[in-house]
Structures are given as C-alpha cells and as structure tokens.
Amino acid sequence: MTKMDDKIRAILARPYVRRLLPDPECGYTVTVHEFPGCIAEGDTAEEALSNFDRAAESWLAVCLAGGYPIIEPLETAGHSGRIALRIPCGLHRDVAELAQLDECTVDQLLAVAISEYVGRRMGLTQGEAAKLHGLTELPKIDAAVASK
C-alpha cells in the first residue's frame, strides 16, 4: 500500500455523507456533496455504494495528484430548523401576498421554495424534495398564479 493509498483511505474514513437515491432508470445513485462530479450507480443499494467507494478512490487520487483541495465533511448535526432571514421589503411583500393567495403562511411558502431550489440542485422532483425535507403540508398553489 502506498502513501497515496493511505491518504485516500484516511479521507474516505472521514464522516462524509453518502446520499443514496433510488433511480427508476438504473437502480440507485450515490453522491457526496463535497466530491463534485463523483457519482456512482448500481442495480442494488449495496452495489451502488461499492461502486461509489471505487469511484471516490479514483476521484480523490486525481484531486490529490493535481493539487486540488479536498473539502472537509459538511456539518450534519445541530440544525434546529429555525432561521432568522433578512430580505428586501419588496420581496417580503411579494412573498406575503403569494402566501395569502396560496392560503398558507409565509414560513410554509418559504420552506417549499427553499426545498424546491435545494431539490433541483440535488436533481430531485418537487415531490421528492418535499418528501426528503419532511414537508407534509404544501401550499395550495393557484394554477393561474403559478403559470405566470
């Protein structure tokens, strides 16, 4: 085993969150946010995770050989669900009006909007993102308003 292999194994031993998502086309897909472009698939969850480990080893070897930085694992604990957010007054007004039209609270509307954005970045549909983020009560979106 080389020094490079030891370094790669030490990096992979850090608490990186592997995201395992079912994919109707090919079984399962695995990614890690901190490893952009590193992705693996498999027919089963176990196969996808195993494939990811091999892909991550190759990805890390290229990064280390090229002198690219390796991002430390993201913090996954300590999130209360509470955010103090300052936004421009006009945006606040527009959000409040849309929330009223959709018969929901500003908090609900913002949670759905943020979930949709994050879900798109993760390659999820709106429904998949809402389920992943624990959103059970979605606003009643007026079709005429939504199409504008």
C-alpha positions as a LaTeX table, in Angstrom:
\begin{tabular}{lrrr}
\hline
Residue & $x$ (\AA) & $y$ (\AA) & $z$ (\AA) \\
\hline
Met1 & 0.00 & 0.00 & 0.00 \\
Thr2 & 1.40 & 3.42 & $-0.98$ \\
Lys3 & 1.32 & 6.71 & 0.92 \\
Met4 & $-1.29$ & 7.93 & $-1.58$ \\
Asp5 & $-3.49$ & 4.90 & $-0.84$ \\
Asp6 & $-3.17$ & 5.57 & 2.90 \\
Lys7 & $-4.12$ & 9.21 & 2.40 \\
Ile8 & $-7.16$ & 8.28 & 0.28 \\
Arg9 & $-8.34$ & 5.71 & 2.85 \\
Ala10 & $-7.93$ & 8.30 & 5.63 \\
Ile11 & $-10.02$ & 10.82 & 3.67 \\
Leu12 & $-12.75$ & 8.25 & 2.97 \\
Ala13 & $-12.84$ & 7.36 & 6.68 \\
Arg14 & $-13.97$ & 10.91 & 7.49 \\
Pro15 & $-17.72$ & 11.39 & 8.12 \\
Tyr16 & $-18.77$ & 12.27 & 4.58 \\
Val17 & $-22.49$ & 11.75 & 4.00 \\
Arg18 & $-23.15$ & 9.42 & 1.11 \\
Arg19 & $-26.52$ & 10.17 & $-0.47$ \\
Leu20 & $-28.17$ & 7.04 & $-1.80$ \\
Leu21 & $-31.12$ & 7.83 & $-4.06$ \\
Pro22 & $-33.35$ & 5.34 & $-5.86$ \\
Asp23 & $-33.29$ & 5.89 & $-9.62$ \\
Pro24 & $-36.11$ & 4.31 & $-11.64$ \\
Glu25 & $-33.84$ & 4.13 & $-14.71$ \\
Cys26 & $-30.85$ & 2.31 & $-13.19$ \\
Gly27 & $-31.43$ & 1.19 & $-9.61$ \\
Tyr28 & $-29.56$ & 3.51 & $-7.23$ \\
Thr29 & $-27.32$ & 6.56 & $-7.46$ \\
Val30 & $-24.74$ & 7.62 & $-4.84$ \\
Thr31 & $-23.16$ & 11.06 & $-4.43$ \\
Val32 & $-21.28$ & 13.07 & $-1.80$ \\
His33 & $-21.81$ & 16.86 & $-1.84$ \\
Glu34 & $-18.15$ & 17.54 & $-1.10$ \\
Phe35 & $-16.97$ & 15.47 & $-4.09$ \\
Pro36 & $-18.40$ & 17.39 & $-7.08$ \\
Gly37 & $-18.73$ & 15.24 & $-10.18$ \\
Cys38 & $-18.09$ & 11.98 & $-8.32$ \\
Ile39 & $-21.13$ & 9.75 & $-8.83$ \\
Ala40 & $-21.82$ & 6.04 & $-8.97$ \\
Glu41 & $-24.77$ & 3.84 & $-9.83$ \\
Gly42 & $-25.76$ & 0.27 & $-9.19$ \\
Asp43 & $-28.70$ & $-2.10$ & $-9.57$ \\
Thr44 & $-28.85$ & $-2.50$ & $-5.78$ \\
Ala45 & $-28.04$ & $-0.15$ & $-2.92$ \\
Glu46 & $-25.06$ & $-2.29$ & $-1.94$ \\
Glu47 & $-23.69$ & $-2.33$ & $-5.48$ \\
Ala48 & $-24.10$ & 1.45 & $-5.84$ \\
Leu49 & $-22.27$ & 2.08 & $-2.55$ \\
Ser50 & $-19.47$ & $-0.30$ & $-3.51$ \\
Asn51 & $-19.17$ & 1.34 & $-6.94$ \\
Phe52 & $-19.07$ & 4.73 & $-5.25$ \\
Asp53 & $-16.20$ & 3.72 & $-2.99$ \\
Arg54 & $-14.13$ & 2.74 & $-6.05$ \\
Ala55 & $-15.14$ & 5.91 & $-7.93$ \\
Ala56 & $-14.31$ & 8.08 & $-4.90$ \\
Glu57 & $-10.87$ & 6.48 & $-4.60$ \\
Ser58 & $-10.13$ & 7.35 & $-8.24$ \\
Trp59 & $-11.63$ & 10.83 & $-7.88$ \\
Leu60 & $-9.53$ & 11.54 & $-4.78$ \\
Ala61 & $-6.36$ & 10.21 & $-6.45$ \\
Val62 & $-6.83$ & 12.65 & $-9.34$ \\
Cys63 & $-7.55$ & 15.56 & $-6.95$ \\
Leu64 & $-4.52$ & 14.81 & $-4.78$ \\
Ala65 & $-2.21$ & 14.30 & $-7.77$ \\
Gly66 & $-3.41$ & 17.57 & $-9.31$ \\
Gly67 & $-3.11$ & 19.53 & $-6.08$ \\
Tyr68 & $-6.86$ & 20.21 & $-5.87$ \\
Pro69 & $-8.27$ & 20.85 & $-2.40$ \\
Ile70 & $-10.43$ & 18.22 & $-0.73$ \\
Ile71 & $-13.40$ & 19.78 & 1.04 \\
Glu72 & $-13.82$ & 18.76 & 4.68 \\
Pro73 & $-17.06$ & 16.91 & 5.57 \\
Leu74 & $-20.04$ & 19.21 & 5.99 \\
Glu75 & $-21.57$ & 19.52 & 9.46 \\
Thr76 & $-24.76$ & 17.44 & 9.56 \\
Ala77 & $-25.85$ & 17.98 & 13.17 \\
Gly78 & $-27.12$ & 20.94 & 15.12 \\
His79 & $-29.73$ & 22.29 & 12.71 \\
Ser80 & $-32.77$ & 23.46 & 14.63 \\
Gly81 & $-34.95$ & 24.35 & 11.64 \\
Arg82 & $-35.04$ & 27.97 & 12.72 \\
Ile83 & $-33.55$ & 30.71 & 10.52 \\
Ala84 & $-33.60$ & 34.48 & 11.02 \\
Leu85 & $-33.72$ & 35.80 & 7.48 \\
Arg86 & $-33.46$ & 39.40 & 6.30 \\
Ile87 & $-34.84$ & 40.06 & 2.83 \\
Pro88 & $-35.69$ & 43.26 & 0.93 \\
Cys89 & $-39.06$ & 44.80 & 1.89 \\
Gly90 & $-40.45$ & 44.39 & $-1.63$ \\
Leu91 & $-39.60$ & 40.68 & $-1.68$ \\
His92 & $-41.17$ & 40.26 & 1.77 \\
Arg93 & $-44.35$ & 41.94 & 0.50 \\
Asp94 & $-44.47$ & 39.71 & $-2.61$ \\
Val95 & $-43.92$ & 36.55 & $-0.53$ \\
Ala96 & $-46.63$ & 37.58 & 1.94 \\
Glu97 & $-49.08$ & 38.25 & $-0.91$ \\
Leu98 & $-48.33$ & 34.90 & $-2.56$ \\
Ala99 & $-48.70$ & 33.11 & 0.77 \\
Gln100 & $-52.10$ & 34.73 & 1.24 \\
Leu101 & $-53.15$ & 33.72 & $-2.29$ \\
Asp102 & $-51.92$ & 30.16 & $-1.67$ \\
Glu103 & $-53.71$ & 30.05 & 1.71 \\
Cys104 & $-50.55$ & 29.28 & 3.68 \\
Thr105 & $-48.12$ & 31.04 & 5.98 \\
Val106 & $-45.01$ & 32.87 & 4.84 \\
Asp107 & $-42.96$ & 30.19 & 6.63 \\
Gln108 & $-44.68$ & 27.40 & 4.67 \\
Leu109 & $-44.21$ & 29.18 & 1.35 \\
Leu110 & $-40.53$ & 29.88 & 2.02 \\
Ala111 & $-39.93$ & 26.30 & 3.17 \\
Val112 & $-41.43$ & 24.98 & $-0.09$ \\
Ala113 & $-39.47$ & 27.49 & $-2.19$ \\
Ile114 & $-36.20$ & 26.61 & $-0.48$ \\
Ser115 & $-36.96$ & 22.88 & $-0.72$ \\
Glu116 & $-37.65$ & 23.21 & $-4.46$ \\
Tyr117 & $-34.38$ & 25.06 & $-5.02$ \\
Val118 & $-32.34$ & 22.60 & $-2.98$ \\
Gly119 & $-34.16$ & 19.68 & $-4.62$ \\
Arg120 & $-33.37$ & 20.99 & $-8.12$ \\
Arg121 & $-29.69$ & 21.30 & $-7.15$ \\
Met122 & $-29.83$ & 17.66 & $-6.00$ \\
Gly123 & $-31.64$ & 16.53 & $-9.18$ \\
Leu124 & $-34.96$ & 15.79 & $-7.45$ \\
Thr125 & $-38.55$ & 16.50 & $-8.45$ \\
Gln126 & $-40.63$ & 18.86 & $-6.30$ \\
Gly127 & $-42.43$ & 15.90 & $-4.70$ \\
Glu128 & $-39.18$ & 14.03 & $-3.99$ \\
Ala129 & $-37.64$ & 17.18 & $-2.46$ \\
Ala130 & $-40.71$ & 17.85 & $-0.30$ \\
Lys131 & $-40.66$ & 14.26 & 0.98 \\
Leu132 & $-36.90$ & 14.35 & 1.63 \\
His133 & $-37.23$ & 17.62 & 3.56 \\
Gly134 & $-40.23$ & 16.48 & 5.60 \\
Leu135 & $-42.73$ & 18.91 & 4.08 \\
Thr136 & $-46.12$ & 17.31 & 4.58 \\
Glu137 & $-48.39$ & 20.34 & 4.13 \\
Leu138 & $-47.70$ & 22.04 & 0.81 \\
Pro139 & $-49.40$ & 25.35 & $-0.05$ \\
Lys140 & $-52.46$ & 25.28 & $-2.28$ \\
Ile141 & $-50.94$ & 26.91 & $-5.34$ \\
Asp142 & $-53.42$ & 28.69 & $-7.58$ \\
Ala143 & $-52.82$ & 27.29 & $-11.09$ \\
Ala144 & $-53.42$ & 30.69 & $-12.70$ \\
Val145 & $-50.87$ & 32.35 & $-10.39$ \\
Ala146 & $-48.33$ & 29.51 & $-10.74$ \\
Ser147 & $-48.39$ & 29.68 & $-14.56$ \\
Lys148 & $-47.42$ & 33.37 & $-14.65$ \\
\hline
\end{tabular}
